[in-house]
Tab-separated table of C-alpha atoms and ligand atoms in Angstrom:
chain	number	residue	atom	x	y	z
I	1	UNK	CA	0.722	-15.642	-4.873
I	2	UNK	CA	2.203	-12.643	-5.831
I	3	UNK	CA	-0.735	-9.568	-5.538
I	4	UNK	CA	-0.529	-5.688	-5.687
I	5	UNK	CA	-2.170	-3.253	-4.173
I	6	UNK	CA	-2.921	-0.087	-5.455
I	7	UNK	CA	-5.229	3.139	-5.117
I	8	UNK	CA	-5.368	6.581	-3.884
I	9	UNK	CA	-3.697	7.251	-0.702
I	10	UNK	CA	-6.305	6.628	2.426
I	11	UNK	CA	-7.945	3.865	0.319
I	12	UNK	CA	-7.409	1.579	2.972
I	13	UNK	CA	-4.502	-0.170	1.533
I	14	UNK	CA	-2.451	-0.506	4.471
I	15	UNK	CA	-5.397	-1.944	6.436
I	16	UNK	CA	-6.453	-4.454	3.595
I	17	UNK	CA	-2.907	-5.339	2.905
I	18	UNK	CA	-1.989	-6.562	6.316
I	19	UNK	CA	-5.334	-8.608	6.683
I	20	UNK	CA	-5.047	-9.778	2.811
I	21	UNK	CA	-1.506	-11.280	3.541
I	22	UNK	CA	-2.362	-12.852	6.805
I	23	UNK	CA	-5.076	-14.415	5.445
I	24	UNK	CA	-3.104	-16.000	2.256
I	25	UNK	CA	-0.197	-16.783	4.178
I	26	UNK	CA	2.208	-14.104	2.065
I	27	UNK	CA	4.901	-11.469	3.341
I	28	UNK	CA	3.479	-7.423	3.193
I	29	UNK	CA	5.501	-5.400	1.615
I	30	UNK	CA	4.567	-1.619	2.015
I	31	UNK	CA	7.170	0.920	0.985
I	32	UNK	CA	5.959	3.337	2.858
I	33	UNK	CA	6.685	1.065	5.744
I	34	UNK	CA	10.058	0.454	4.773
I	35	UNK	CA	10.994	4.137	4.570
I	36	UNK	CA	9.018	4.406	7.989
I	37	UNK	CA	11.670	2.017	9.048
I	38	UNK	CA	14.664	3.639	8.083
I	39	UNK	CA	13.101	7.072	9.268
I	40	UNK	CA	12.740	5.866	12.595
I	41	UNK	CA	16.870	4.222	12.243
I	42	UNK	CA	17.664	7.366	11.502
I	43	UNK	CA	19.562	6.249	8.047
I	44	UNK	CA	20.590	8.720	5.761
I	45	UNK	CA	18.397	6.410	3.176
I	46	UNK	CA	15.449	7.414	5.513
I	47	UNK	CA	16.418	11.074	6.278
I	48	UNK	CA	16.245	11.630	2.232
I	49	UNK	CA	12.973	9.583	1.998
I	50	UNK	CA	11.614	11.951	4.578
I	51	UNK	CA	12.454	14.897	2.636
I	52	UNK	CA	10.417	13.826	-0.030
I	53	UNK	CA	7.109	12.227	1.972
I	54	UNK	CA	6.953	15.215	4.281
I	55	UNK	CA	5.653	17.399	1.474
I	56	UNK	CA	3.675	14.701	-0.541
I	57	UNK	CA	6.341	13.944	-3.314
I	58	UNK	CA	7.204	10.190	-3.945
I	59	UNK	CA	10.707	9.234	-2.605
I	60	UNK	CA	13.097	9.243	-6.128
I	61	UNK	CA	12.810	6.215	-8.356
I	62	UNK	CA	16.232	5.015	-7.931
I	63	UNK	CA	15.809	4.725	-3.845
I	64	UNK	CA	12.314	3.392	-3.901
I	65	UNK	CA	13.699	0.547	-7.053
I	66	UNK	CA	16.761	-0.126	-5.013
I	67	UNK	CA	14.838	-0.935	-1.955
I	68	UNK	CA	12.162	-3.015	-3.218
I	69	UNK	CA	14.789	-4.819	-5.018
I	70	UNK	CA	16.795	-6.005	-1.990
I	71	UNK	CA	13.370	-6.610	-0.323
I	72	UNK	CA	11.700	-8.974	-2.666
I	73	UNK	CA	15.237	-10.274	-2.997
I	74	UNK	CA	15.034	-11.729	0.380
I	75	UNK	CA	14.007	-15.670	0.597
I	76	UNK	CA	10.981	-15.023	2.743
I	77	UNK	CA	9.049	-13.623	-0.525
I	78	UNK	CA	9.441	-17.164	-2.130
I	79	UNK	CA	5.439	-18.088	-1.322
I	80	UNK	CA	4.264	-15.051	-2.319
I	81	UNK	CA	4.113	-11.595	-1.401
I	82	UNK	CA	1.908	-8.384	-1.285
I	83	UNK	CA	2.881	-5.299	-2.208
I	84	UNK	CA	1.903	-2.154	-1.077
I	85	UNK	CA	2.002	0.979	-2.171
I	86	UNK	CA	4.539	0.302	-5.323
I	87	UNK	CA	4.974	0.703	-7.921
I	88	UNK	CA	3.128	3.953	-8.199
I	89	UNK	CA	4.512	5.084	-11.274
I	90	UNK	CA	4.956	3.721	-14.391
I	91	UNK	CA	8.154	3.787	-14.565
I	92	UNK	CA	8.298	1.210	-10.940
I	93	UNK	CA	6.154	-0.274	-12.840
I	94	UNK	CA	8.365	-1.410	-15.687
I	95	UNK	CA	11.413	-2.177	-13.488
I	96	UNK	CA	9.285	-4.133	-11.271
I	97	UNK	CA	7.890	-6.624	-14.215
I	98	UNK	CA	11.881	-6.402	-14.920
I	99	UNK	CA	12.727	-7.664	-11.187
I	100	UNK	CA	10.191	-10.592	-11.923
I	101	UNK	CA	11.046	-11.457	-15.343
I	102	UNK	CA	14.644	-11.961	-14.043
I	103	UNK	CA	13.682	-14.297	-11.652
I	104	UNK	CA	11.168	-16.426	-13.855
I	105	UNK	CA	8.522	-14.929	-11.752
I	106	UNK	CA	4.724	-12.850	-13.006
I	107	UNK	CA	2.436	-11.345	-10.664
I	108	UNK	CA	-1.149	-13.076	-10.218
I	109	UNK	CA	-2.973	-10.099	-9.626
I	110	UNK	CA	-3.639	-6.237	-9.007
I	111	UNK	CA	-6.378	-5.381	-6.586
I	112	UNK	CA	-7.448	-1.311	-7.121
I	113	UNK	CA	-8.935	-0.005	-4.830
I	114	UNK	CA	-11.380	2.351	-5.537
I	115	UNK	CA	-12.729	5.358	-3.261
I	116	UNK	CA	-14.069	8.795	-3.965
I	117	UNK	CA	-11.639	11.635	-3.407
I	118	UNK	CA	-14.027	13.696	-0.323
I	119	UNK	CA	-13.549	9.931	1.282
I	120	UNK	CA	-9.997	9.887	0.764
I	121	UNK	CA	-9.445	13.309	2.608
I	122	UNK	CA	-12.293	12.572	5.112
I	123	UNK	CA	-9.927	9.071	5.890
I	124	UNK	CA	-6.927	10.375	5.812
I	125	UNK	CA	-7.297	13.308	8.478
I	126	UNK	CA	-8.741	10.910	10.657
I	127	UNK	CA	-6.109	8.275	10.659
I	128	UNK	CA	-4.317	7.392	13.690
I	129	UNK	CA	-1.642	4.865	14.001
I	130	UNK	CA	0.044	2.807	16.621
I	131	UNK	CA	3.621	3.934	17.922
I	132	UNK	CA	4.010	0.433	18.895
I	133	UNK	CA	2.812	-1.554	15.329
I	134	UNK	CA	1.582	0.571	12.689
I	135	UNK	CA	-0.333	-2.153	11.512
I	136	UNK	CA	-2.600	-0.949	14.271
I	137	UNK	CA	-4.899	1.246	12.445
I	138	UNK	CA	-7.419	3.457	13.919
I	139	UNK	CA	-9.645	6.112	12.711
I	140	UNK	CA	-11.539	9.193	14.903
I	141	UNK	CA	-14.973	8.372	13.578
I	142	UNK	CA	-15.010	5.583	11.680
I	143	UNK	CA	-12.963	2.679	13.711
I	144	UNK	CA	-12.100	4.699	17.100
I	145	UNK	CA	-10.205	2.714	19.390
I	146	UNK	CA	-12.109	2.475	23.180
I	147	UNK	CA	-9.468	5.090	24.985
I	148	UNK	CA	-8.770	7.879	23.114
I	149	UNK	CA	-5.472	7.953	21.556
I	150	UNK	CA	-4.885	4.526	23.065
I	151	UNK	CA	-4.014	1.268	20.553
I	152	UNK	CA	-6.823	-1.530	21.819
I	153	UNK	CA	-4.502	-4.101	20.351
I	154	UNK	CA	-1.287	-3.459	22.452
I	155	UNK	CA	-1.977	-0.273	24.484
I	156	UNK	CA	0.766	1.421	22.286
I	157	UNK	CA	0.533	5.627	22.024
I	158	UNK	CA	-1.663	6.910	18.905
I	159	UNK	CA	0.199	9.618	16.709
I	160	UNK	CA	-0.809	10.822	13.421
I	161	UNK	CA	1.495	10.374	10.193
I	162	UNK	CA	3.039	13.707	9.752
I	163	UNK	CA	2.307	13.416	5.887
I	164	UNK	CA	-1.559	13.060	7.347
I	165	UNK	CA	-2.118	16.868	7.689
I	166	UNK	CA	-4.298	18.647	5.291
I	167	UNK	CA	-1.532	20.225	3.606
I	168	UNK	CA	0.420	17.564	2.615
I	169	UNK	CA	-2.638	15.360	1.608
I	170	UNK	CA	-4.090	17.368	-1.688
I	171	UNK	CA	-0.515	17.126	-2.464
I	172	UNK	CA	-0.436	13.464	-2.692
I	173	UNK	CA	-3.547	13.494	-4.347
I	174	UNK	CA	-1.886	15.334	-7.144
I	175	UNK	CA	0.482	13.001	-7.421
I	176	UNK	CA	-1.739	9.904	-7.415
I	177	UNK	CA	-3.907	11.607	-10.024
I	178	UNK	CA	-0.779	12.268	-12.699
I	179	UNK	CA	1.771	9.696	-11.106
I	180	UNK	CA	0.189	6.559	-10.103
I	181	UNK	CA	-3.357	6.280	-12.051
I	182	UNK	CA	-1.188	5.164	-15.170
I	183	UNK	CA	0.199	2.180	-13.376
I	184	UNK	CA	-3.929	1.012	-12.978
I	185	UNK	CA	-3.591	1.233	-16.768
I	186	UNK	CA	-0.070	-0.060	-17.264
I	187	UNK	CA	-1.550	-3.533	-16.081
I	188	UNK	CA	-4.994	-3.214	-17.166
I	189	UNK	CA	-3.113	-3.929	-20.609
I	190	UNK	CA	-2.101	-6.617	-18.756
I	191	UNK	CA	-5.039	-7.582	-18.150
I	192	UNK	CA	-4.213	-8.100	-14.294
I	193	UNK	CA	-6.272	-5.555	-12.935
I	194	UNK	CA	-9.757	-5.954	-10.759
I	195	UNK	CA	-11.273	-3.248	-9.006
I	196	UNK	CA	-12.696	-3.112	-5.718
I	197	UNK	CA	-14.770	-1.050	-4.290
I	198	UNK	CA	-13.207	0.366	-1.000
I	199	UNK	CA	-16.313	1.729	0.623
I	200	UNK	CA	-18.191	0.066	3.460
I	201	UNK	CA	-16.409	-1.229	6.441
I	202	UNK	CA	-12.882	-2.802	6.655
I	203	UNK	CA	-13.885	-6.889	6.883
I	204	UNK	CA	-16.779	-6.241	3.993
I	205	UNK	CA	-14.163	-4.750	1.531
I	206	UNK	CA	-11.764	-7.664	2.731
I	207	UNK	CA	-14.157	-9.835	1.793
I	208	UNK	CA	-14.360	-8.325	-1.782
I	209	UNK	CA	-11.190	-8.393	-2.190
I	210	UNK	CA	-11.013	-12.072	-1.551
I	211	UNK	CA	-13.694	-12.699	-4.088
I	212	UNK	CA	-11.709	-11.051	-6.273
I	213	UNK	CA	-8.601	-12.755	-5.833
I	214	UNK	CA	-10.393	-16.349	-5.835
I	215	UNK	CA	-12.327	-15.183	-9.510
I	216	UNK	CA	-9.040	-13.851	-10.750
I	217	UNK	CA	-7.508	-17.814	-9.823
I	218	UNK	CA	-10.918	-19.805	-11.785
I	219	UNK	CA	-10.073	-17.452	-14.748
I	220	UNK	CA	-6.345	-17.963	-14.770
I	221	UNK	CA	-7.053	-21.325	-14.542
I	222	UNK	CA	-9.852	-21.614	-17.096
I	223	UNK	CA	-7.184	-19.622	-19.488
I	224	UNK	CA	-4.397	-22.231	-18.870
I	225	UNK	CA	-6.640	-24.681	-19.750
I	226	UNK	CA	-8.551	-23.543	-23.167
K	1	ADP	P1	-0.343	6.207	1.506
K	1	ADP	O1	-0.699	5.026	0.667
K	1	ADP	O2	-1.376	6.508	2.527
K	1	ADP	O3	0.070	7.405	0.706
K	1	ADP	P2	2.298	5.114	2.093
K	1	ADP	O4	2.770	4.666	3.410
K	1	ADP	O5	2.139	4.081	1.020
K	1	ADP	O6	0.939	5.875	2.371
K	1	ADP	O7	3.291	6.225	1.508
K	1	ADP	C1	3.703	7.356	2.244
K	1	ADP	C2	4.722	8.172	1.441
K	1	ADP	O8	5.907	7.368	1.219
K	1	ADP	C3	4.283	8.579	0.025
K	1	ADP	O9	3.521	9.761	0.020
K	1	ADP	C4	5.651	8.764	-0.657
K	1	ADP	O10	6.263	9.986	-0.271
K	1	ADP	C5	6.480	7.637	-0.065
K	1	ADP	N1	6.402	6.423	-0.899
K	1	ADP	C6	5.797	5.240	-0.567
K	1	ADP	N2	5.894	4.348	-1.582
K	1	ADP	C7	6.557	4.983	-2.580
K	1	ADP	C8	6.936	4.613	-3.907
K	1	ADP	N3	6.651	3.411	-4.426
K	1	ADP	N4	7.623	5.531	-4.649
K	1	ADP	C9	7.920	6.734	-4.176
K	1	ADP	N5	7.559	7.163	-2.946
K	1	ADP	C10	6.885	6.311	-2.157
């Protein structure tokens, strides 16, 4: 299967995405992740992606293209893959249905993930990740881990994403509002898109968005068939 995920930032998309492509078997892609990555390397790749993410702007299109190219490149996206957090423009949008249309390949779904914006702020200045795997979510209120500032998975150190501060986070929701809302569109023409509803606890919207993906399948299916 081949799924995006997309939504405001703190929708819960890096959360949902890990447990989504667990649980179908697919690799997660997050771009965010992969600039993480080369951050933490210390590439020059990374050092200009931080430029960019430190104040809330998206990385340029020609990085952020070039590296999801060489990542869905790689064999281990072959069964499927979830992606994360691209395109969020239009204009990843188009090269990414170019990437697949190259390789004989569609997608089977987008998942949006829907959240009011006081939520969104409320999430994001309480997220804490895991120095160790920062799959390992946490939140101060709503999902604290047992020690503070402890990971209960792995006992790793809990930091907070420097592009997590206040500042930097009406930024990005600037930039979601006139950057990445049109992508929602650019597939709704597609007819692709379902949208979830990202309130309520992390396992119940999981749950949604399984429903969703299963429904999207019968009515693929049903389509093939007429
Ligand atoms: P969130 O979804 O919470 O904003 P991400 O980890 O997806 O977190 O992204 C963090 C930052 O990485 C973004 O604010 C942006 O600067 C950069 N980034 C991630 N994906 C992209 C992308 N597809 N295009 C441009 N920049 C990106």
């Amino acid at each position: 299967m081949r799924i995006l995920l997309i939504g405001p930032p703190g929708a819960g998309k890096g959360t949902q995405a890990v447990r989504l492509a667990t649980h179908l078997s697919i690799q997660h892609i997050s771009t965010g992740e992969l600039f993480r990555e080369h951050i933490d390397q210390g590439t020059e790749l990374g050092q200009n992606a931080h430029t960019h993410m430190r104040a809330g702007l998206l990385v340029p299109d020609e990085v952020t293209i070039g590296v999801i190219k060489e990542r869905l490149a790689r064999p281990d996206t072959e069964r499927g893959f979830l992606l994360d957090g691209f395109p969020r423009n239009v204009a990843q949008a188009q090269a990414l249905d170019g990437i697949l249309a190259d390789a004989e390949s569609r997608l089977d779904a987008v998942l949006d993930l829907e959240i009011p914006e006081a939520e969104v702020v409320r999430r994001i200045a309480g997220r804490r990740l895991c120095r160790q795997d920062r799959g390992h979510i946490f939140h101060v209120d709503y999902s604290p881990p047992e020690v503070t500032g402890v990971c209960d998975v792995c006992g790793g150190e809990l930091y907070q994403r420097d592009d997590d501060r206040e500042t930097t986070v009406s930024k990005r929701l600037e930039v979601y509002r006139s950057e990445t809302a049109p992508v929602a569109d650019h597939y709704r023409a597609q007819g692709l898109v379902t949208t979830v509803s990202a309130l309520g606890q992390a396992q119940e919207v999981l749950e949604r968005a399984l429903i969703a993906i299963s429904q999207d399948q019968v009515d693929a299916s049903g389509a093939s068939s007429r």
